[in-house]
Amino acid sequence: MSLPTEQLIELRGRLEKNLGDEPGIEGILARIERWGPDLLAGVAEIYPGIDLQDRIIDIVSNGLRARSHTLRMRDRVRLLTPDWFQRADAVGYAAYADRFAGTLKGVQDQIPYLSELGVTYLHLMPLLEPRPGESDGGYAVKDYRKVREDLGTMRDLAALSEALHESDITLTLDLVLNHVAAEHEWAVKAREGDQKYRDYFYVFPDRDVPDQYERTLPEVFPDFAPGNFTWDDELAGWVWTTFNSFQWDVNWTNPDVLCEYIDIIINLANQGVDCLRLDAIAFIAKRMGTNCQNQPEVHAITQILRAAAHIAAPSLIFKAEAIVAPDDLVAYLGRGKHAGRVSDIAYHNSLMVQIWSALASRDARLLAVAMSRFSDIPTTTAWATYVRCHDDIGWAIANEDCEALGLNGFQHRLFMSDFYSGAHSASFADGLVFQENPQTLDRRISGTAASLVGLGRATTAGERRLAIDRLTLAYAVVMGYGGIPLIYMGDELGLLNDESYATVPEHADDNRWAHRPAMPWDVATDRSKPLTDPGRVYSGIHRLVQVRKSLESLHASVPTRIYTTSHPSVVCCVRRHPAGDLVQVYNVSDVSVALDESEILGHGWTLTYDRISERNLPVVDGRITLPPYATMWLTEPV
Ligand code: GLC
């Protein structure tokens, strides 16, 4: 290890001066050795020549002073077990507090439901105070230090996190980094003419610069929020609004913005939040002539935030919400100089899209090509794997991957939209088209997992069974890929699209609300009835959760390798771990497929015991027959 630089010594000196009387100060100072270099490198990259270190250390010190004894203990334990979120027993659940259980107290009452399902990680959708009225599902935050009134208070949040921790469940909250609500105090002050706060945003007096940017900027919500800038009379200027006109992008080149967010992050960590989902992180750095996504500065900024947060609250981790093209994704877990220094978790958007592609085309080869092209991620990080989320699904499928199989990327993406909106003749799905873009012909899709796999359209018992098998297979892939699999509330019961969103004025224009239903607790009681649809779906997912937890090979540090078979519908994934290898076999089609046993066992494996069915691989005359949507997780016999 290189000797500490002068700056590092200064950082340590400042922290010691601020906190010298704190118990456990040696341990705290050691964090400067560990994360100080990351902090300094990030600051030098983004804010060169600006004396920021002392300011940051002062914010960190105040945060540390306010940190409770219980959370400090948690920090210590996590420093000793830094892979706590990577382990095979990790299972995530994402829900809106109100739609799941009314209030934060209600969520606390439902902890037994989560524990029964095997959940260890709960992501509660935006719950900090949003602007009144339309708020993009809470992603237009008015106050980062207050909980939405109808859900409870900060005190309730801290109590909930404590109760979750007692049940070995961690808490993830959203942190919107790209924008604040137009009603946020910073925006209000900017409108009042306060230059300090005007500088928190990108404001332009006329269309000159915005028009130059627009040349290369895509539109995120072309339907209901076209363009990327909004005129504001009080500002007498155009303010950058990538998303809705009421979500003002903040200017991260301003060090004051950085300091505000460091303080917000540590404050949330001090409420007992374990993980922050960095919302829309891809958009926070702007560069003329680009699409202003995935710019290199994004990663340096994340590195600063993470280093500062870790000095104050080392048990806090970050999850990047970067729903970007496959080639840009791995950078959020760190590549090159940022490897392992940025987010700890990132959504595997590409895997999600490829699962839907495989199910629609009954062909897993594209999934195999796309996944094989991913480079390995830092061994200290994890993917968040998922079948669907609260957002629409955009077909982030690379042309090159399609071309490798003689497919046309554009046509394939059109096919996916047709298929999942139910327009294609072979479709089983009933998704909804979200944000049709007449220029690019891009059509994203909304829908619950159960609706997209065809449970809503199934008319016969056989069709229903196939739809449920499809859903279970999709969940098996995400449970088995490594990383934290996320169950989106209701998927465990096979909930269908909720058409009632159209009658709620604030939601009517945004059909993503179709896949954000309220929890029907009466349906949830059917989960224990094996002959009902909710019972079948629940038992399938529950089984996968249980098996997953018993397989050390599912630790996130182990990469998944994929191999195809001679049949396009059958794909295998292998994970090699000193505790025991695992081979997964999936048939993504609705018909049985027979293969020579060597196709599955001919790679040097002797893994013949399927952990899901608890049976040996059924080999008859050297052939293995895989029923429709078969899933097998093979290990050594147990
Ligand atoms: C993220 C959220 C999405 C929201 C957007 C703007 O992508 O998941 O729901 O609309 O950010 O905050």
XYZ file of C-alpha atoms and ligand atoms in Angstrom:
650
model
C 0.000 0.000 0.000
C 1.327 3.448 -0.834
C 2.115 5.868 1.975
C -0.684 8.260 2.847
C -0.494 11.452 0.861
C -0.399 14.820 2.510
C -4.065 15.292 1.652
C -4.961 12.040 3.296
C -3.154 13.103 6.438
C -5.115 16.340 6.334
C -8.403 14.472 5.982
C -7.553 12.318 8.944
C -6.450 15.339 10.956
C -9.714 17.123 10.258
C -11.798 14.109 11.229
C -9.763 13.637 14.394
C -10.152 17.296 15.290
C -13.924 17.040 14.820
C -14.439 13.690 16.481
C -11.431 13.059 18.695
C -13.629 12.501 21.750
C -15.906 9.961 20.035
C -15.776 6.382 21.249
C -14.113 4.067 18.751
C -12.269 6.922 17.068
C -9.399 4.668 15.907
C -11.790 2.557 13.891
C -13.356 5.654 12.426
C -9.986 7.119 11.472
C -9.068 3.864 9.777
C -11.921 4.503 7.368
C -9.970 7.471 6.044
C -7.203 5.056 5.023
C -9.787 2.885 3.338
C -12.053 5.414 1.597
C -10.084 8.663 1.731
C -8.173 7.914 -1.494
C -11.464 7.264 -3.337
C -12.856 10.513 -2.026
C -9.801 12.531 -2.994
C -9.544 10.983 -6.450
C -13.220 11.662 -7.190
C -13.026 15.244 -5.984
C -9.879 15.891 -8.020
C -11.637 14.554 -11.112
C -14.899 16.489 -10.828
C -14.096 19.569 -8.778
C -10.425 20.251 -9.546
C -8.941 23.175 -7.704
C -11.944 23.495 -5.374
C -11.186 23.121 -1.716
C -13.934 20.725 -0.774
C -12.296 18.169 1.469
C -12.828 20.025 4.735
C -16.447 20.720 3.913
C -17.068 17.071 3.162
C -15.294 15.866 6.290
C -17.331 18.304 8.384
C -20.584 16.964 6.960
C -19.377 13.419 7.519
C -18.360 14.254 11.101
C -21.751 15.736 11.941
C -23.429 12.688 10.471
C -21.218 10.382 12.448
C -21.894 12.191 15.681
C -25.611 11.760 15.150
C -25.311 8.058 14.338
C -26.943 5.832 16.929
C -25.124 3.235 18.936
C -27.160 0.459 17.304
C -26.243 1.599 13.823
C -22.593 1.936 14.767
C -22.667 -1.663 15.901
C -24.242 -2.568 12.590
C -21.410 -0.735 10.841
C -18.871 -2.828 12.702
C -20.558 -6.087 11.891
C -20.856 -5.186 8.215
C -17.213 -4.127 8.058
C -16.424 -7.657 9.186
C -18.877 -9.197 6.700
C -18.667 -6.997 3.641
C -20.391 -9.620 1.490
C -23.596 -9.420 3.537
C -25.668 -8.395 0.502
C -24.023 -10.843 -1.896
C -24.954 -14.054 -0.166
C -27.150 -16.745 -1.602
C -29.814 -16.153 1.008
C -30.463 -12.633 -0.286
C -33.983 -12.261 -1.649
C -35.512 -8.889 -2.390
C -39.050 -7.566 -2.417
C -40.161 -4.203 -3.786
C -43.412 -2.543 -2.822
C -45.163 0.766 -2.382
C -45.714 1.177 1.353
C -49.261 2.435 0.886
C -50.233 -0.159 -1.709
C -48.687 -2.966 0.295
C -49.879 -2.079 3.776
C -51.267 1.457 4.025
C -48.578 3.101 6.151
C -45.069 2.479 7.453
C -46.627 1.039 10.598
C -48.731 -1.197 8.363
C -45.566 -2.418 6.645
C -44.132 -3.233 10.041
C -47.209 -5.354 10.750
C -46.647 -7.285 7.532
C -43.063 -8.295 8.311
C -44.222 -11.878 8.970
C -45.546 -12.057 5.399
C -42.140 -11.006 4.080
C -40.331 -13.437 6.351
C -42.563 -16.284 5.268
C -41.622 -15.567 1.667
C -37.946 -15.565 2.615
C -37.341 -11.873 1.968
C -34.105 -10.397 3.340
C -34.146 -7.092 1.516
C -37.115 -4.749 1.261
C -37.222 -1.884 -1.189
C -39.978 0.537 -0.325
C -40.807 2.699 -3.292
C -40.508 6.510 -2.943
C -41.780 7.562 0.434
C -40.101 10.889 1.069
C -42.334 13.934 0.789
C -43.242 14.439 -2.870
C -44.773 17.497 -4.507
C -48.547 17.592 -4.159
C -50.607 16.101 -6.995
C -48.783 14.422 -9.843
C -45.360 13.367 -8.608
C -44.145 10.647 -10.980
C -44.867 8.024 -8.375
C -42.998 9.992 -5.719
C -39.901 10.584 -7.853
C -40.494 14.338 -7.660
C -39.261 14.910 -4.113
C -40.144 18.073 -2.272
C -38.320 17.276 0.958
C -35.667 14.589 1.452
C -35.900 14.940 5.209
C -39.579 14.211 5.618
C -41.679 11.130 5.073
C -44.847 11.419 3.009
C -47.430 12.508 5.561
C -50.021 9.802 4.948
C -47.344 7.115 5.378
C -45.896 8.277 8.686
C -42.912 10.159 10.019
C -39.136 9.878 10.061
C -39.527 8.338 13.478
C -41.793 5.650 12.009
C -39.200 5.052 9.329
C -36.454 4.512 11.904
C -38.776 2.232 13.886
C -39.598 0.247 10.768
C -35.956 -0.195 9.870
C -35.235 -1.408 13.381
C -38.114 -3.879 13.265
C -36.980 -5.111 9.851
C -33.440 -5.560 11.128
C -34.739 -7.660 13.988
C -36.226 -9.964 11.352
C -33.014 -9.959 9.292
C -34.483 -7.781 6.585
C -32.669 -4.739 5.270
C -34.302 -1.561 4.017
C -33.713 0.123 0.673
C -35.065 3.560 -0.179
C -34.926 5.643 -3.298
C -32.622 8.593 -3.530
C -33.468 10.725 -6.510
C -30.189 12.290 -7.581
C -31.005 13.707 -10.959
C -33.791 16.077 -10.056
C -35.958 17.577 -7.360
C -39.586 18.645 -7.490
C -40.232 22.138 -8.770
C -41.681 22.684 -5.274
C -38.458 21.693 -3.461
C -37.005 24.476 -1.312
C -34.017 24.852 -3.660
C -36.290 25.400 -6.635
C -38.543 27.762 -4.699
C -35.530 29.875 -3.726
C -34.236 29.798 -7.279
C -37.581 31.128 -8.476
C -37.414 33.830 -5.823
C -34.233 35.034 -7.482
C -31.636 33.642 -5.083
C -28.562 33.159 -7.282
C -27.058 30.533 -4.960
C -30.039 28.273 -5.624
C -30.463 29.228 -9.242
C -26.993 27.730 -9.604
C -28.326 24.423 -8.258
C -30.088 23.968 -11.596
C -29.400 24.294 -15.291
C -31.180 27.494 -16.269
C -30.824 29.178 -19.654
C -32.209 32.616 -20.563
C -33.182 31.602 -24.095
C -33.359 28.549 -26.390
C -29.808 28.862 -27.733
C -28.055 26.365 -25.513
C -31.104 24.135 -24.920
C -31.524 23.779 -28.676
C -27.895 22.766 -29.035
C -28.337 20.109 -26.375
C -31.650 18.931 -27.832
C -29.902 17.931 -31.046
C -28.500 14.844 -29.330
C -30.885 14.371 -26.403
C -33.491 11.616 -26.505
C -36.871 12.114 -24.818
C -37.654 9.957 -21.813
C -41.381 10.675 -21.768
C -42.147 11.745 -25.345
C -45.881 11.329 -24.717
C -46.513 13.368 -21.636
C -43.314 15.392 -21.285
C -41.780 16.067 -24.687
C -38.452 17.905 -24.806
C -35.851 18.245 -22.079
C -36.314 21.864 -21.012
C -39.231 23.740 -19.472
C -39.874 27.456 -19.558
C -40.484 28.990 -16.148
C -41.858 32.522 -15.953
C -40.559 33.241 -12.487
C -37.076 32.048 -13.369
C -37.372 33.859 -16.664
C -35.515 30.961 -18.161
C -35.538 27.440 -19.513
C -34.775 24.905 -16.816
C -33.440 21.435 -17.625
C -36.181 18.855 -17.007
C -35.160 15.480 -18.430
C -38.269 13.766 -17.090
C -41.458 15.714 -16.312
C -41.689 19.490 -16.400
C -42.074 19.447 -12.604
C -38.792 17.518 -12.070
C -35.891 19.967 -12.243
C -32.492 18.457 -12.977
C -29.887 19.510 -10.433
C -26.462 20.682 -11.494
C -23.817 18.330 -10.149
C -20.974 20.481 -11.406
C -21.890 22.756 -8.492
C -20.038 21.533 -5.359
C -22.866 22.880 -3.179
C -25.161 20.304 -4.761
C -22.660 17.564 -3.960
C -22.453 18.656 -0.319
C -26.238 18.837 0.032
C -26.586 15.262 -1.192
C -23.805 13.915 1.014
C -25.684 15.344 3.961
C -29.002 13.893 2.747
C -27.419 10.470 2.234
C -25.904 10.323 5.699
C -29.134 11.521 7.250
C -31.028 8.675 5.567
C -28.364 6.199 6.644
C -28.869 7.460 10.179
C -32.545 6.500 9.991
C -31.365 2.932 9.553
C -31.619 2.758 5.767
C -29.244 0.059 4.505
C -29.242 0.734 0.796
C -30.003 3.709 -1.380
C -31.356 3.138 -4.849
C -29.720 5.862 -6.883
C -32.594 6.840 -9.085
C -31.912 7.882 -12.681
C -28.187 7.957 -11.915
C -27.280 7.687 -15.592
C -28.528 11.222 -16.223
C -26.665 13.273 -13.620
C -23.789 14.466 -15.822
C -24.447 16.493 -18.945
C -22.162 16.910 -21.920
C -22.944 18.846 -25.056
C -23.072 16.677 -28.153
C -23.987 13.503 -26.268
C -27.224 11.916 -25.075
C -26.215 13.105 -21.582
C -26.406 9.617 -20.140
C -23.627 7.388 -18.802
C -21.039 10.161 -18.946
C -17.735 9.363 -17.192
C -18.405 12.041 -14.552
C -21.352 9.983 -13.271
C -18.982 7.380 -11.929
C -16.565 9.827 -10.327
C -19.484 11.548 -8.569
C -20.800 8.200 -7.328
C -17.320 7.382 -6.067
C -17.239 10.578 -3.993
C -20.707 9.947 -2.569
C -19.896 6.370 -1.695
C -16.554 7.184 -0.086
C -18.077 9.972 2.025
C -21.037 7.777 3.003
C -18.769 4.891 3.950
C -16.667 7.002 6.259
C -19.812 8.033 8.149
C -21.927 4.907 7.739
C -19.989 1.967 6.325
C -23.000 -0.301 6.438
C -24.780 1.733 3.774
C -24.631 0.479 0.217
C -25.707 1.911 -3.131
C -27.803 0.400 -5.867
C -27.583 2.001 -9.285
C -30.782 2.439 -11.207
C -29.232 2.735 -14.635
C -31.602 1.309 -17.187
C -29.155 1.638 -20.024
C -27.791 -0.251 -23.003
C -25.885 -3.462 -22.187
C -22.528 -1.891 -23.074
C -22.984 0.899 -20.549
C -24.279 -1.160 -17.660
C -21.218 -2.751 -16.044
C -19.630 0.677 -15.504
C -22.171 1.295 -12.737
C -20.517 -1.453 -10.707
C -17.177 -0.015 -11.674
C -14.805 -0.446 -14.553
C -11.203 0.630 -14.837
C -10.226 3.034 -12.088
C -13.746 2.972 -10.636
C -13.925 -0.830 -10.339
C -15.577 -1.725 -7.038
C -15.671 1.958 -6.011
C -19.093 3.021 -7.187
C -22.416 1.258 -6.691
C -22.516 -2.056 -4.877
C -25.564 -3.280 -6.762
C -26.980 -2.499 -10.200
C -30.181 -3.589 -11.883
C -29.553 -6.204 -14.545
C -31.829 -4.602 -17.057
C -30.360 -6.631 -19.880
C -31.070 -9.997 -18.277
C -34.633 -8.882 -17.626
C -35.194 -7.911 -21.245
C -33.581 -11.093 -22.524
C -35.847 -13.272 -20.402
C -38.862 -11.663 -22.072
C -37.226 -12.042 -25.459
C -36.582 -15.741 -24.875
C -40.157 -16.368 -23.741
C -41.647 -14.520 -26.718
C -39.469 -16.202 -29.328
C -39.216 -19.567 -27.532
C -35.541 -19.181 -28.271
C -32.830 -18.614 -25.661
C -29.917 -18.091 -28.006
C -30.104 -14.298 -27.930
C -30.120 -14.377 -24.138
C -26.999 -16.535 -24.252
C -25.230 -14.219 -26.708
C -26.144 -11.096 -24.760
C -25.150 -12.498 -21.365
C -21.886 -13.928 -22.678
C -20.853 -10.509 -23.911
C -21.037 -9.005 -20.427
C -17.723 -8.707 -18.712
C -17.473 -10.005 -15.182
C -18.397 -7.563 -12.472
C -16.167 -6.686 -9.503
C -16.318 -9.579 -7.053
C -17.437 -7.210 -4.291
C -20.607 -6.216 -6.147
C -23.908 -7.800 -7.127
C -26.544 -7.625 -9.801
C -30.119 -6.960 -8.795
C -31.964 -9.399 -11.010
C -35.637 -8.977 -11.777
C -38.423 -10.027 -14.066
C -40.125 -6.647 -14.098
C -40.220 -3.555 -11.929
C -42.514 -0.609 -11.262
C -41.423 0.945 -14.563
C -42.235 0.025 -18.126
C -39.998 -2.371 -20.041
C -37.900 -0.823 -22.816
C -36.331 -3.212 -25.275
C -32.658 -2.588 -24.537
C -31.436 -5.214 -26.968
C -28.161 -4.553 -28.766
C -28.083 -4.697 -32.558
C -24.735 -6.517 -32.443
C -26.208 -9.300 -30.320
C -29.059 -9.729 -32.782
C -26.685 -9.648 -35.731
C -24.641 -12.458 -34.209
C -27.711 -14.633 -34.782
C -28.672 -13.169 -38.144
C -31.490 -11.118 -36.595
C -32.256 -7.491 -37.243
C -32.211 -5.586 -33.941
C -34.779 -3.015 -34.982
C -37.197 -5.670 -36.237
C -36.710 -7.743 -33.128
C -37.524 -4.790 -30.898
C -40.680 -4.149 -32.951
C -41.581 -7.796 -32.536
C -41.152 -7.542 -28.763
C -43.494 -4.558 -28.572
C -46.057 -6.294 -30.778
C -45.754 -9.467 -28.788
C -46.112 -8.025 -25.315
C -48.858 -5.578 -26.251
C -50.789 -8.581 -27.527
C -50.768 -7.357 -31.135
C -48.768 -10.309 -32.459
C -50.760 -13.365 -33.503
C -48.617 -15.746 -31.432
C -48.778 -13.559 -28.332
C -49.924 -14.793 -24.966
C -49.428 -11.398 -23.275
C -51.666 -8.464 -22.521
C -49.269 -5.620 -21.818
C -49.966 -1.967 -22.542
C -47.998 0.287 -24.851
C -46.163 2.984 -22.886
C -44.687 6.103 -24.555
C -45.004 5.249 -28.210
C -42.442 7.309 -30.075
C -43.616 7.909 -33.656
C -40.132 9.007 -34.718
C -38.191 5.994 -33.515
C -41.201 3.592 -33.489
C -40.096 2.711 -30.007
C -42.918 1.266 -27.880
C -42.197 0.360 -24.291
C -44.500 -1.989 -22.397
C -46.331 -1.867 -19.083
C -47.857 -4.852 -17.319
C -47.520 -7.096 -14.300
C -45.409 -10.212 -14.719
C -48.535 -12.391 -14.612
C -50.242 -10.354 -17.332
C -47.138 -10.421 -19.515
C -46.806 -14.204 -19.226
C -50.420 -14.605 -20.274
C -52.275 -15.439 -17.080
C -54.854 -12.766 -17.875
C -55.562 -14.061 -21.361
C -55.514 -17.755 -20.481
C -58.976 -19.227 -20.845
C -58.424 -22.914 -20.123
C -56.874 -24.638 -17.141
C -54.064 -25.836 -19.425
C -53.294 -22.315 -20.611
C -53.332 -21.035 -17.078
C -50.915 -23.722 -16.024
C -48.584 -22.871 -18.902
C -48.704 -19.183 -17.989
C -47.828 -19.975 -14.385
C -44.982 -22.245 -15.496
C -43.697 -19.413 -17.681
C -43.794 -17.028 -14.739
C -42.018 -19.539 -12.526
C -39.341 -20.080 -15.139
C -38.773 -16.324 -15.455
C -38.391 -16.094 -11.690
C -36.116 -19.150 -11.674
C -33.722 -17.418 -14.049
C -33.513 -14.335 -11.854
C -33.252 -16.387 -8.660
C -30.503 -18.473 -10.178
C -28.429 -15.876 -11.952
C -26.522 -14.673 -8.902
C -27.029 -11.363 -7.141
C -30.151 -10.203 -5.380
C -33.345 -11.392 -7.044
C -36.163 -8.887 -6.627
C -39.790 -9.912 -6.359
C -42.136 -7.111 -7.312
C -45.105 -6.971 -5.014
C -47.941 -9.107 -6.268
C -45.888 -11.248 -8.625
C -45.701 -13.895 -5.911
C -49.499 -14.170 -6.196
C -49.747 -13.738 -9.948
C -51.580 -10.399 -9.744
C -52.837 -9.131 -13.093
C -52.874 -5.604 -14.499
C -54.917 -3.223 -12.416
C -57.092 -1.337 -14.879
C -58.411 1.002 -12.189
C -55.434 3.341 -12.609
C -57.307 4.961 -15.492
C -59.921 6.325 -13.102
C -57.356 8.125 -10.930
C -56.760 11.545 -12.505
C -53.075 11.720 -11.432
C -52.373 8.286 -12.878
C -54.657 8.089 -15.888
C -51.976 9.218 -18.390
C -49.336 6.884 -17.028
C -50.165 3.229 -17.569
C -47.193 2.111 -15.459
C -49.805 2.268 -12.694
C -51.427 -0.805 -14.252
C -48.586 -2.862 -12.805
C -48.557 -1.179 -9.424
C -51.668 -2.746 -7.907
C -52.674 -2.577 -4.255
C -52.136 -5.748 -2.285
C -55.382 -7.722 -2.167
C -54.873 -9.407 1.182
C -57.877 -11.660 0.574
C -56.093 -13.068 -2.473
C -52.912 -13.396 -0.417
C -54.708 -15.779 1.895
C -55.109 -18.134 -1.081
C -51.362 -18.555 -1.237
C -51.601 -21.636 0.919
C -54.288 -23.232 -1.286
C -52.421 -25.350 -3.810
C -55.261 -25.574 -6.317
C -55.714 -21.831 -6.796
C -53.681 -19.702 -9.218
C -52.204 -17.582 -6.399
C -51.388 -20.803 -4.544
C -49.586 -22.279 -7.556
C -47.637 -19.128 -8.289
C -46.719 -18.622 -4.660
C -45.566 -22.173 -4.078
C -43.402 -22.071 -7.233
C -41.665 -18.848 -6.231
C -41.434 -19.851 -2.580
C -39.772 -23.123 -3.546
C -37.195 -21.300 -5.650
C -36.442 -18.974 -2.751
C -35.907 -21.863 -0.381
C -33.653 -23.784 -2.762
C -31.698 -20.666 -3.628
C -30.894 -20.032 0.010
C -29.341 -23.478 0.319
C -26.927 -23.040 -2.601
C -23.703 -21.286 -1.753
C -22.822 -21.231 -5.445
C -25.386 -18.453 -5.800
C -23.094 -16.031 -3.974
C -22.956 -12.902 -6.116
C -19.176 -12.961 -6.435
C -19.396 -16.030 -8.679
C -20.024 -15.345 -12.366
C -22.653 -17.223 -14.346
C -21.461 -18.800 -17.595
C -24.019 -19.688 -20.193
C -23.969 -22.414 -22.763
C -26.464 -23.238 -25.427
C -27.577 -26.661 -26.615
C -28.483 -27.947 -30.055
C -32.059 -26.934 -29.333
C -32.687 -23.169 -29.436
C -35.182 -23.374 -26.573
C -32.812 -24.986 -24.093
C -30.090 -23.038 -22.371
C -27.819 -23.912 -19.452
C -26.096 -21.725 -16.895
C -23.168 -22.890 -14.834
C -21.823 -21.444 -11.607
C -18.601 -22.834 -10.201
C -18.043 -22.401 -6.530
C -15.656 -24.180 -4.159
C -18.630 -25.193 -2.025
C -20.168 -27.035 -4.988
C -20.950 -26.335 -8.624
C -24.405 -25.649 -9.965
C -25.773 -26.186 -13.449
C -29.134 -24.739 -14.354
C -31.173 -25.986 -17.287
C -34.079 -24.026 -18.748
C -36.526 -24.850 -21.517
C -38.021 -21.507 -22.556
C -40.690 -23.004 -24.804
C -44.206 -24.317 -24.317
C -43.383 -27.735 -25.803
C -41.322 -30.646 -24.506
C -37.784 -30.908 -25.807
C -35.680 -34.079 -25.820
C -31.910 -33.798 -25.833
C -29.004 -36.193 -25.731
C -27.762 -36.369 -22.139
C -24.293 -35.341 -23.291
C -25.656 -31.907 -24.151
C -26.243 -31.219 -20.502
C -23.728 -33.496 -18.850
C -21.060 -33.497 -21.514
C -19.119 -30.548 -20.172
C -17.283 -32.423 -17.506
C -20.114 -32.151 -14.976
C -21.354 -34.991 -12.910
C -24.213 -32.983 -11.552
C -27.320 -35.061 -11.794
C -29.476 -34.125 -8.854
C -32.187 -31.526 -9.422
C -32.517 -29.482 -6.261
C -35.879 -28.040 -7.214
C -37.773 -31.300 -7.738
C -35.411 -33.229 -5.441
C -35.065 -35.909 -8.099
C -32.302 -37.304 -10.222
C -32.016 -36.112 -13.784
C -34.451 -38.318 -15.736
C -32.227 -39.976 -18.338
C -33.945 -42.583 -20.546
C -31.832 -44.355 -23.179
C -29.290 -41.570 -23.023
C -31.962 -38.891 -23.631
C -33.370 -36.265 -21.339
C -36.856 -34.919 -21.936
C -37.518 -31.440 -20.677
C -41.206 -30.584 -20.263
C -42.479 -27.116 -21.295
C -40.797 -24.398 -19.246
C -38.737 -26.966 -17.352
C -36.300 -25.607 -14.786
C -33.612 -27.762 -13.232
C -30.901 -26.731 -10.816
C -28.392 -29.564 -10.798
C -25.819 -30.255 -8.113
C -23.993 -33.268 -6.744
C -26.468 -35.652 -5.141
C -27.250 -34.619 -1.573
C -36.526 6.204 -12.508
C -37.781 5.651 -11.876
C -38.967 6.078 -12.676
C -39.024 7.579 -12.731
C -37.689 8.161 -13.213
C -37.615 9.637 -12.956
O -36.298 5.695 -13.744
O -37.699 4.269 -11.781
O -40.160 5.557 -12.152
O -40.042 7.987 -13.594
O -36.591 7.590 -12.551
O -37.388 9.884 -11.591
